[in-house]
Structures are given as structure tokens and as C-alpha cells.
Tab-separated table of C-alpha atoms in Angstrom:
chain	number	residue	atom	x	y	z
A	6	MET	CA	-64.353	-8.852	173.800
A	7	PRO	CA	-64.656	-8.650	177.625
A	8	ASP	CA	-63.775	-12.322	178.003
A	9	ASP	CA	-60.396	-11.734	176.335
A	10	ILE	CA	-59.131	-9.412	179.126
A	11	SER	CA	-56.177	-11.074	180.784
A	12	PRO	CA	-56.004	-11.344	184.602
A	13	GLN	CA	-52.837	-9.209	184.830
A	14	PRO	CA	-54.491	-5.909	183.782
A	15	ARG	CA	-57.369	-6.673	186.157
A	16	LEU	CA	-54.870	-7.196	188.974
A	17	GLY	CA	-53.224	-3.892	188.130
A	18	LEU	CA	-56.623	-2.158	188.156
A	19	ARG	CA	-57.286	-3.569	191.624
A	20	ARG	CA	-53.902	-2.467	192.981
A	21	GLU	CA	-54.159	1.167	191.883
A	22	PRO	CA	-57.288	2.019	193.962
A	23	ARG	CA	-55.813	0.138	196.932
A	24	GLN	CA	-52.558	2.104	196.739
A	25	LEU	CA	-54.490	5.361	196.430
A	26	THR	CA	-56.609	4.442	199.438
A	27	ASN	CA	-53.529	3.587	201.516
A	28	THR	CA	-51.882	6.880	200.521
A	29	LEU	CA	-54.955	8.896	201.491
A	30	LEU	CA	-55.249	7.017	204.795
A	31	GLY	CA	-51.577	7.729	205.498
A	32	ILE	CA	-52.061	11.449	204.834
A	33	ILE	CA	-55.142	11.554	207.060
A	34	ALA	CA	-53.280	9.711	209.846
A	35	PHE	CA	-50.335	12.132	209.593
A	36	VAL	CA	-52.609	15.193	209.744
A	37	LEU	CA	-54.485	13.697	212.708
A	38	MET	CA	-51.179	12.975	214.465
A	39	LEU	CA	-50.033	16.596	213.943
A	40	PHE	CA	-53.346	17.843	215.307
A	41	LEU	CA	-53.067	15.693	218.433
A	42	LEU	CA	-49.403	16.625	218.948
A	43	THR	CA	-50.273	20.321	218.748
A	44	GLN	CA	-53.425	20.265	220.865
A	45	ALA	CA	-51.961	18.099	223.629
A	46	ARG	CA	-48.502	19.658	223.538
A	47	PHE	CA	-48.338	20.526	227.264
A	48	VAL	CA	-49.217	17.007	228.372
A	49	LEU	CA	-47.041	15.316	225.730
A	50	ILE	CA	-44.023	17.511	226.452
A	51	SER	CA	-44.396	16.757	230.161
A	52	LEU	CA	-44.662	13.034	229.364
A	53	ALA	CA	-41.544	13.136	227.145
A	54	ILE	CA	-39.538	14.889	229.874
A	55	ALA	CA	-40.847	12.396	232.442
A	56	ILE	CA	-39.705	9.467	230.272
A	57	ILE	CA	-36.248	11.040	229.976
A	58	LEU	CA	-36.018	11.569	233.751
A	59	PHE	CA	-37.217	8.007	234.306
A	60	SER	CA	-34.533	6.764	231.911
A	61	LEU	CA	-31.826	8.807	233.628
A	62	THR	CA	-32.769	7.616	237.122
A	63	SER	CA	-33.472	3.949	236.336
A	64	GLU	CA	-29.795	2.998	236.300
A	65	ALA	CA	-29.188	4.957	239.497
A	66	ILE	CA	-32.079	3.152	241.187
A	67	ASN	CA	-30.747	-0.226	240.084
A	68	ALA	CA	-27.319	0.703	241.462
A	69	ILE	CA	-28.836	1.798	244.789
A	70	ALA	CA	-30.898	-1.405	244.965
A	71	ARG	CA	-27.699	-3.461	244.570
A	72	LEU	CA	-26.073	-1.779	247.580
A	73	ARG	CA	-25.836	-3.591	250.886
A	74	ILE	CA	-25.788	-2.038	254.348
A	75	GLY	CA	-24.299	-4.914	256.259
A	76	PRO	CA	-26.522	-7.936	255.595
A	77	VAL	CA	-29.447	-5.745	254.474
A	78	ARG	CA	-30.037	-4.887	250.804
A	79	ILE	CA	-31.943	-1.711	249.922
A	80	PRO	CA	-35.298	-2.772	248.380
A	81	MET	CA	-36.258	-1.512	244.944
A	82	TRP	CA	-39.380	0.262	246.197
A	83	LEU	CA	-37.376	2.259	248.760
A	84	ALA	CA	-34.822	3.283	246.112
A	85	SER	CA	-37.683	4.332	243.822
A	86	ILE	CA	-39.310	6.441	246.546
A	87	PHE	CA	-35.961	8.096	247.277
A	88	ALA	CA	-35.518	8.879	243.571
A	89	MET	CA	-39.065	10.274	243.377
A	90	VAL	CA	-38.427	12.609	246.297
A	91	LEU	CA	-35.210	13.838	244.685
A	92	ILE	CA	-36.891	14.370	241.305
A	93	ALA	CA	-39.840	16.246	242.808
A	94	THR	CA	-37.564	18.424	244.947
A	95	GLY	CA	-35.241	19.123	242.036
A	96	LEU	CA	-38.044	20.011	239.594
A	97	ILE	CA	-39.865	22.316	242.015
A	98	SER	CA	-36.606	23.995	243.099
A	99	ALA	CA	-35.495	24.439	239.480
A	100	SER	CA	-38.906	25.889	238.555
A	101	ALA	CA	-38.758	28.378	241.431
A	102	PHE	CA	-35.184	29.359	240.530
A	103	ILE	CA	-36.038	29.865	236.846
A	104	LEU	CA	-39.108	31.921	237.790
A	105	ALA	CA	-36.961	34.152	240.005
A	106	GLN	CA	-34.450	34.652	237.194
A	107	ALA	CA	-37.267	35.308	234.716
A	108	ASN	CA	-38.682	38.018	236.980
A	109	GLN	CA	-35.224	39.589	237.271
A	110	VAL	CA	-34.753	39.532	233.513
A	111	LEU	CA	-38.261	40.969	233.001
A	112	THR	CA	-37.566	43.864	235.380
A	113	LEU	CA	-34.190	44.654	233.811
A	114	ALA	CA	-35.579	44.238	230.291
A	115	LEU	CA	-38.306	46.796	230.952
A	116	THR	CA	-35.668	49.131	232.391
A	117	TYR	CA	-33.336	48.714	229.429
A	118	THR	CA	-36.020	48.704	226.716
A	119	GLU	CA	-35.456	52.263	225.502
A	120	PRO	CA	-31.619	52.147	225.758
A	121	ALA	CA	-31.658	48.810	223.950
A	122	GLN	CA	-33.750	50.215	221.111
A	123	ARG	CA	-31.382	53.157	220.702
A	124	ALA	CA	-28.318	50.910	220.945
A	125	ILE	CA	-29.601	48.586	218.223
A	126	ALA	CA	-30.483	51.563	216.002
A	127	GLN	CA	-26.964	52.972	216.455
A	128	ILE	CA	-25.527	49.828	214.880
A	129	PHE	CA	-26.952	51.069	211.557
A	130	SER	CA	-25.611	54.620	211.967
A	131	TRP	CA	-22.907	53.976	209.362
A	132	MET	CA	-25.680	53.695	206.763
A	133	GLY	CA	-26.865	57.218	207.468
A	134	ALA	CA	-29.032	59.134	209.914
A	135	ASP	CA	-32.224	58.333	207.971
A	136	VAL	CA	-31.627	54.593	208.216
A	137	GLU	CA	-30.816	54.859	211.921
A	138	GLN	CA	-34.000	56.852	212.569
A	139	ALA	CA	-36.085	54.354	210.564
A	140	VAL	CA	-34.678	51.424	212.538
A	141	LEU	CA	-35.347	53.266	215.796
A	142	GLN	CA	-38.962	53.938	214.811
A	143	TYR	CA	-39.416	50.307	213.840
A	144	MET	CA	-37.968	49.140	217.171
A	145	GLN	CA	-40.224	51.525	219.085
A	146	ASN	CA	-43.280	50.134	217.312
A	147	ILE	CA	-42.524	46.664	218.675
A	148	LYS	CA	-44.536	46.102	221.860
A	149	ILE	CA	-41.701	44.570	223.856
A	150	GLY	CA	-43.652	44.795	227.102
A	151	GLY	CA	-46.398	42.578	225.698
A	152	TYR	CA	-43.909	39.968	224.500
A	153	LEU	CA	-42.116	39.973	227.850
A	154	THR	CA	-45.396	39.619	229.725
A	155	ALA	CA	-46.361	36.673	227.507
A	156	LEU	CA	-42.973	35.036	228.155
A	157	ALA	CA	-43.405	35.545	231.890
A	158	GLY	CA	-46.824	33.902	231.641
A	159	GLN	CA	-45.272	30.885	229.925
A	160	ALA	CA	-42.574	30.714	232.597
A	161	SER	CA	-45.264	30.646	235.309
A	162	SER	CA	-46.548	27.348	233.872
A	163	LEU	CA	-43.269	25.672	234.859
A	164	LEU	CA	-44.563	24.826	238.331
A	165	SER	CA	-47.668	23.037	237.027
A	166	GLY	CA	-45.461	21.272	234.478
A	167	ALA	CA	-43.083	20.159	237.250
A	168	ILE	CA	-45.996	18.652	239.216
A	169	LEU	CA	-47.320	16.846	236.129
A	170	ILE	CA	-43.850	15.495	235.273
A	171	THR	CA	-43.437	14.222	238.825
A	172	LEU	CA	-46.753	12.365	238.591
A	173	PHE	CA	-45.785	10.819	235.268
A	174	VAL	CA	-42.410	9.677	236.636
A	175	GLY	CA	-44.138	8.125	239.643
A	176	PHE	CA	-46.492	6.120	237.447
A	177	LEU	CA	-43.564	5.021	235.257
A	178	PHE	CA	-41.727	3.723	238.321
A	179	VAL	CA	-44.799	1.733	239.278
A	180	GLU	CA	-45.304	0.388	235.753
A	181	ARG	CA	-41.707	-0.821	235.446
A	182	ILE	CA	-42.495	-3.559	237.991
A	183	TRP	CA	-44.934	-5.227	235.581
A	184	PHE	CA	-43.228	-4.236	232.337
A	185	ARG	CA	-41.809	-7.687	231.650
A	186	SER	CA	-45.051	-9.539	232.363
A	187	LYS	CA	-47.107	-7.101	230.273
A	188	LEU	CA	-44.661	-7.426	227.391
A	189	LEU	CA	-44.898	-11.210	227.493
A	190	SER	CA	-48.697	-11.047	227.522
A	191	LEU	CA	-48.748	-8.662	224.560
A	192	LEU	CA	-46.462	-10.967	222.557
A	193	GLY	CA	-48.358	-14.120	223.416
A	194	GLY	CA	-45.659	-15.476	225.721
A	195	GLU	CA	-42.846	-15.301	223.133
A	196	GLY	CA	-39.835	-14.805	225.381
A	197	ALA	CA	-37.356	-14.271	222.529
A	198	ARG	CA	-39.302	-11.362	221.050
A	199	ALA	CA	-39.819	-9.885	224.500
A	200	ASP	CA	-36.064	-10.031	225.104
A	201	ARG	CA	-35.382	-8.279	221.781
A	202	ILE	CA	-37.843	-5.482	222.546
A	203	ALA	CA	-36.470	-5.104	226.075
A	204	ALA	CA	-32.935	-4.917	224.649
A	205	MET	CA	-34.083	-2.272	222.147
A	206	VAL	CA	-35.647	-0.166	224.910
A	207	GLU	CA	-32.498	-0.526	227.019
A	208	ARG	CA	-30.349	0.544	224.048
A	209	ILE	CA	-32.484	3.641	223.505
A	210	MET	CA	-32.207	4.542	227.174
A	211	GLN	CA	-28.425	4.074	227.148
A	212	LEU	CA	-27.913	6.300	224.102
A	213	VAL	CA	-30.266	9.017	225.342
A	214	ASN	CA	-28.690	8.956	228.816
A	215	HIS	CA	-25.188	9.187	227.334
A	216	TYR	CA	-26.182	12.079	225.080
A	217	LEU	CA	-27.925	14.034	227.868
A	218	LEU	CA	-25.141	13.513	230.401
A	219	VAL	CA	-22.453	14.637	227.950
A	220	LYS	CA	-24.562	17.617	226.882
A	221	ALA	CA	-25.175	18.559	230.521
A	222	ILE	CA	-21.434	18.516	231.269
A	223	VAL	CA	-20.540	20.462	228.125
A	224	SER	CA	-23.367	22.978	228.593
A	225	ALA	CA	-22.452	23.527	232.250
A	226	ALA	CA	-18.798	24.163	231.335
A	227	THR	CA	-19.854	26.620	228.615
A	228	ALA	CA	-22.293	28.402	230.929
A	229	LEU	CA	-19.635	28.759	233.656
A	230	ALA	CA	-17.163	30.213	231.165
A	231	VAL	CA	-19.732	32.748	229.880
A	232	TYR	CA	-20.696	33.606	233.472
A	233	ALA	CA	-17.020	34.297	234.241
A	234	VAL	CA	-16.761	36.595	231.207
A	235	PHE	CA	-19.747	38.676	232.362
A	236	PHE	CA	-18.793	38.588	236.048
A	237	PHE	CA	-15.174	39.671	235.624
A	238	GLY	CA	-16.256	42.156	232.966
A	239	GLY	CA	-18.482	43.856	235.538
A	240	LEU	CA	-21.640	43.251	233.500
A	241	GLU	CA	-25.120	42.635	234.849
A	242	LEU	CA	-27.255	39.651	233.837
A	243	ALA	CA	-24.311	37.263	234.251
A	244	LEU	CA	-26.463	34.526	235.795
A	245	PRO	CA	-29.462	34.818	233.398
A	246	VAL	CA	-27.163	34.805	230.352
A	247	ALA	CA	-25.317	31.768	231.761
A	248	ILE	CA	-28.623	29.941	232.330
A	249	LEU	CA	-29.753	30.719	228.774
A	250	THR	CA	-26.393	29.496	227.490
A	251	PHE	CA	-26.753	26.248	229.426
A	252	PHE	CA	-30.203	25.427	228.054
A	253	LEU	CA	-29.581	26.665	224.501
A	254	ASN	CA	-26.533	24.405	224.172
A	255	PHE	CA	-28.891	21.421	224.303
A	256	ILE	CA	-30.200	22.523	220.892
A	257	PRO	CA	-27.770	21.123	218.299
A	258	SER	CA	-26.144	23.341	215.692
A	259	ILE	CA	-28.135	26.547	216.178
A	260	GLY	CA	-28.321	26.677	219.986
A	261	SER	CA	-24.708	27.734	220.491
A	262	ILE	CA	-25.048	30.394	217.775
A	263	ILE	CA	-28.140	31.877	219.433
A	264	ALA	CA	-26.422	31.822	222.850
A	265	THR	CA	-23.381	33.645	221.455
A	266	VAL	CA	-25.542	36.306	219.800
A	267	ILE	CA	-27.510	36.797	223.042
A	268	ALA	CA	-24.275	37.235	225.013
A	269	GLY	CA	-22.917	39.827	222.569
A	270	LEU	CA	-26.240	41.672	222.331
A	271	ALA	CA	-26.649	41.734	226.128
A	272	ALA	CA	-23.142	43.162	226.508
A	273	TYR	CA	-23.884	45.835	223.906
A	274	ILE	CA	-27.157	46.844	225.553
A	275	LEU	CA	-25.585	46.961	229.017
A	276	THR	CA	-22.495	48.958	228.011
A	277	GLY	CA	-23.547	50.807	224.861
A	278	ASP	CA	-20.007	50.231	223.616
A	279	LEU	CA	-19.696	48.335	220.358
A	280	THR	CA	-16.053	47.407	221.016
A	281	SER	CA	-16.813	45.851	224.413
A	282	ALA	CA	-19.761	43.990	222.938
A	283	PHE	CA	-17.599	42.644	220.118
A	284	ILE	CA	-14.970	41.460	222.620
A	285	VAL	CA	-17.636	39.620	224.648
A	286	PHE	CA	-19.109	38.193	221.435
A	287	ALA	CA	-15.676	36.997	220.259
A	288	ILE	CA	-14.793	35.427	223.614
A	289	ALA	CA	-18.178	33.702	223.916
A	290	GLY	CA	-17.894	32.482	220.318
A	291	GLY	CA	-14.383	31.167	220.980
A	292	ILE	CA	-15.606	29.319	224.074
A	293	GLN	CA	-18.473	27.781	222.095
A	294	PHE	CA	-16.152	26.771	219.267
A	295	VAL	CA	-13.535	25.107	221.479
A	296	ILE	CA	-15.999	23.285	223.713
A	297	GLY	CA	-18.448	22.410	220.940
A	298	ASN	CA	-15.937	21.244	218.331
A	299	ILE	CA	-13.177	19.703	220.468
A	300	ILE	CA	-14.395	18.721	223.933
A	301	ASP	CA	-17.945	17.724	222.976
A	302	PRO	CA	-16.907	15.256	220.217
A	303	MET	CA	-14.244	13.758	222.511
A	304	LEU	CA	-16.796	13.048	225.236
A	305	MET	CA	-19.594	12.019	222.875
A	306	GLY	CA	-17.397	9.585	220.899
A	307	HIS	CA	-19.132	7.448	218.293
A	308	ALA	CA	-22.089	6.506	220.472
A	309	LEU	CA	-24.517	8.808	218.652
A	310	ARG	CA	-24.355	8.213	214.904
A	311	LEU	CA	-27.034	10.637	213.750
A	312	SER	CA	-27.237	12.319	210.371
A	313	SER	CA	-26.552	16.065	210.560
A	314	PHE	CA	-29.235	16.738	207.976
A	315	GLY	CA	-31.629	14.509	209.900
A	316	ILE	CA	-30.949	16.519	213.072
A	317	ILE	CA	-31.798	19.771	211.263
A	318	ILE	CA	-35.037	18.259	209.920
A	319	SER	CA	-35.912	16.955	213.390
A	320	LEU	CA	-35.213	20.387	214.913
A	321	ALA	CA	-37.416	22.086	212.321
A	322	PHE	CA	-40.285	19.597	212.737
A	323	TRP	CA	-40.414	19.427	216.530
A	324	GLY	CA	-39.714	23.161	216.790
A	325	ALA	CA	-42.740	23.840	214.576
A	326	VAL	CA	-44.930	21.400	216.550
A	327	TRP	CA	-43.831	22.011	220.155
A	328	GLY	CA	-41.810	25.214	219.960
A	329	LEU	CA	-38.630	25.584	222.013
A	330	PRO	CA	-39.265	22.468	224.182
A	331	GLY	CA	-39.598	20.466	220.980
A	332	MET	CA	-36.137	21.607	219.870
A	333	PHE	CA	-34.707	20.392	223.189
A	334	LEU	CA	-36.381	17.007	222.729
A	335	ALA	CA	-35.607	16.653	219.009
A	336	VAL	CA	-32.412	14.600	219.365
A	337	PRO	CA	-33.702	12.145	222.035
A	338	ILE	CA	-36.834	11.543	219.941
A	339	MET	CA	-34.671	11.033	216.851
A	340	VAL	CA	-32.495	8.498	218.702
A	341	ALA	CA	-35.564	6.543	219.820
A	342	LEU	CA	-36.988	6.614	216.286
A	343	MET	CA	-33.722	5.445	214.706
A	344	ILE	CA	-33.226	2.504	217.101
A	345	SER	CA	-36.882	1.471	216.825
A	346	CYS	CA	-36.820	1.555	213.021
A	347	ALA	CA	-33.520	-0.369	212.964
A	348	HIS	CA	-35.260	-3.355	214.594
A	349	SER	CA	-38.028	-3.437	211.989
A	350	PRO	CA	-37.237	-4.913	208.542
A	351	THR	CA	-39.887	-2.684	206.957
A	352	LEU	CA	-38.701	0.576	208.583
A	353	ARG	CA	-34.955	-0.165	208.546
A	354	PRO	CA	-34.371	2.058	205.442
A	355	LEU	CA	-35.620	5.025	207.500
A	356	ALA	CA	-33.155	4.137	210.285
A	357	ILE	CA	-30.336	4.040	207.714
A	358	LEU	CA	-31.312	7.501	206.463
A	359	LEU	CA	-31.364	8.866	210.026
A	360	SER	CA	-27.904	7.450	210.839
A	361	ARG	CA	-24.654	9.184	209.956
A	362	GLU	CA	-22.756	6.447	208.103
A	363	GLY	CA	-25.757	4.271	207.314
A	364	LEU	CA	-25.053	2.163	210.424
A	365	PRO	CA	-27.981	2.634	212.825
A	366	ASP	CA	-27.051	-0.320	215.062
């Protein structure tokens, strides 16, 4: 009879639709988040870079504000304005420099398009003339000029991105003045919770700053070494290849491999000699191995305890959503996610999975 139904089955019947509803809402929220991340990628990438620049310069501003010139201390607002001028000048100068190098690479690439196609086809000559001819026909069918023009168009957006990043950084500098008071208001005046959140944000900034500074030093050393190989080898494109090496080394795991392949391929296209290209490839690979596996871990230390598998997943996700800029930002975003989840009892298991030894703190 209906009256004999116990309350436990009824409770179970109520829970199942609720769990299904929560699951569906979670899927819808995830799809909506992916849509927003993809559609607003230019603005969000600029905002992420601005936050990183703000994090990198905050400590420098605090140090400048603590300086004294005789009895006078430099005010915080003056240090912030000085930092803003430096950031704006650096971003615009870097954008102009990269655009100049991109134009040089585009001109040389169009010049070397046909020799490059024949050089790549010759690699397969040991498999027979038919295979070599088929590879050459396939390479000739690729509209390299269209791809290069599209890449040049993307590079031209650097200047507008630099202006947007500068604006974001300026607003962040202004907002940091009222950060503490806003945090207290959001938490209902609970000073202890505000201190914990402020400490969490400071920890994220410290780890990201440490990672980026070490990567910048290591990438610069690698780029200089590759530049020296091309320069003393009498090869063109020494500076563009060095710049690519510098930026690609910020992508964990696969960035150094791509940079080494680009160096070897550029040498082969420029010389047409497979032996010379192999020597350049071997030297560049040796440089990447020594710096990446000996010097980089020594400088990085144990500050960044991230799971290697988690880094690969983060690279794949943010690369699919934001492309190459997403791969550059994958590790800083992963650090912020791990530290944030570590301070939440509900999300702490995710932080443990993202950490290397299960120690996210």
C-alpha cells in the first residue's frame, strides 16, 4: 500500500533528480564558460597579461615607495606612475620590435618559399624519386603566402593589445588602493578571512613572479646561445630564431622541442646542407637539454610543485581555447588555480591532484 512506503526510498527519489539537475547545470555552466572564453579571448588574454605585469611590478613599486631621498619618501602614487610609464614604453617598444622582426621574417620566408619546399622534399629522397616528387607537389599545394599574411595580420594586433594591457594595468594600480577596504566590505568586516584571502593572493603573486623571472632568465640564456650558433655559423635569421626560442621556452615541455626543430629546419633551408642542419639541430638540442634539465631546476628549486601531467592538460586546454597565448599563460593560471583550491576545503582535492607530490601548500 502507498502508506507503507518508508521515508528512506522517498528521500532517495528526491536526491536523484536534484543530482541530475546539478549535473546538467554544471555542464551548461562549463559550456557557457568555454563560449565566453573563446569569444572574448582578445580582451581576456590582455587582462591576464595585465594581471601578470601588475604582479611583477607591485613588489618593485613597494620597494621604490620605501626609498628615501634625504628626509623625503617617494609616495606610492608617484612610484605607480613611474611604473606605468615604464610598462607602456616597454610594451609599445616590444610590439614595434616584434613587428619589425615579423616583417623581416615574412620577406625572407617569401623569398625562401620555393627553396624551402625543395629542401624539405629532398629529405625524403632516400625513399625514392616518386616519394620526393609527391612530397614536393604536396608542399607546393600549401598556400604558404596566405598563412604568412594571416600571421602578419595577427602580429599587427600587438600594438592594440599593448594599449589595452596598459589601460588594464593602470586600472589595477588604482584599484589596489581600495583592495583591502573592498575585501573587508565583501566579507562583512571579517578581518581574519580578509587576511587569509590577502595572504593567498600574495602567495599566488610570489609563485607566479618567481616562475616568470626564472623562465625569463633561462629563456634569455637559451636564446643568446642559439643566436651565437647562427651568428658565428654565418646564417641569416639569427635574431628572429633567437626571439622565437626565447618565447617558446616559456611553454613547458614542448616549447623547447619546437624551438630546436625550428632552429634545425631554418639552418637546413638557409644552407641546403643536411649535415650543417643536423649540427645546428644537435647543438641547439644540447643547449636546450643542459639549460632546461640542469640550470632551470636549480634556479626554480621546489617553489613550483606542479604535476607534470596537470601541466600537459593545462597546455592542451588553454592552447585549444586561446591558442599560442593560452599556452604561455597555462602555468600561471594553473598556479593560481592550485593555490586557490588549496584554501577551499571543498576544492582541496583538486589542488592535491594539480600538485606534484600532493602538497599544494
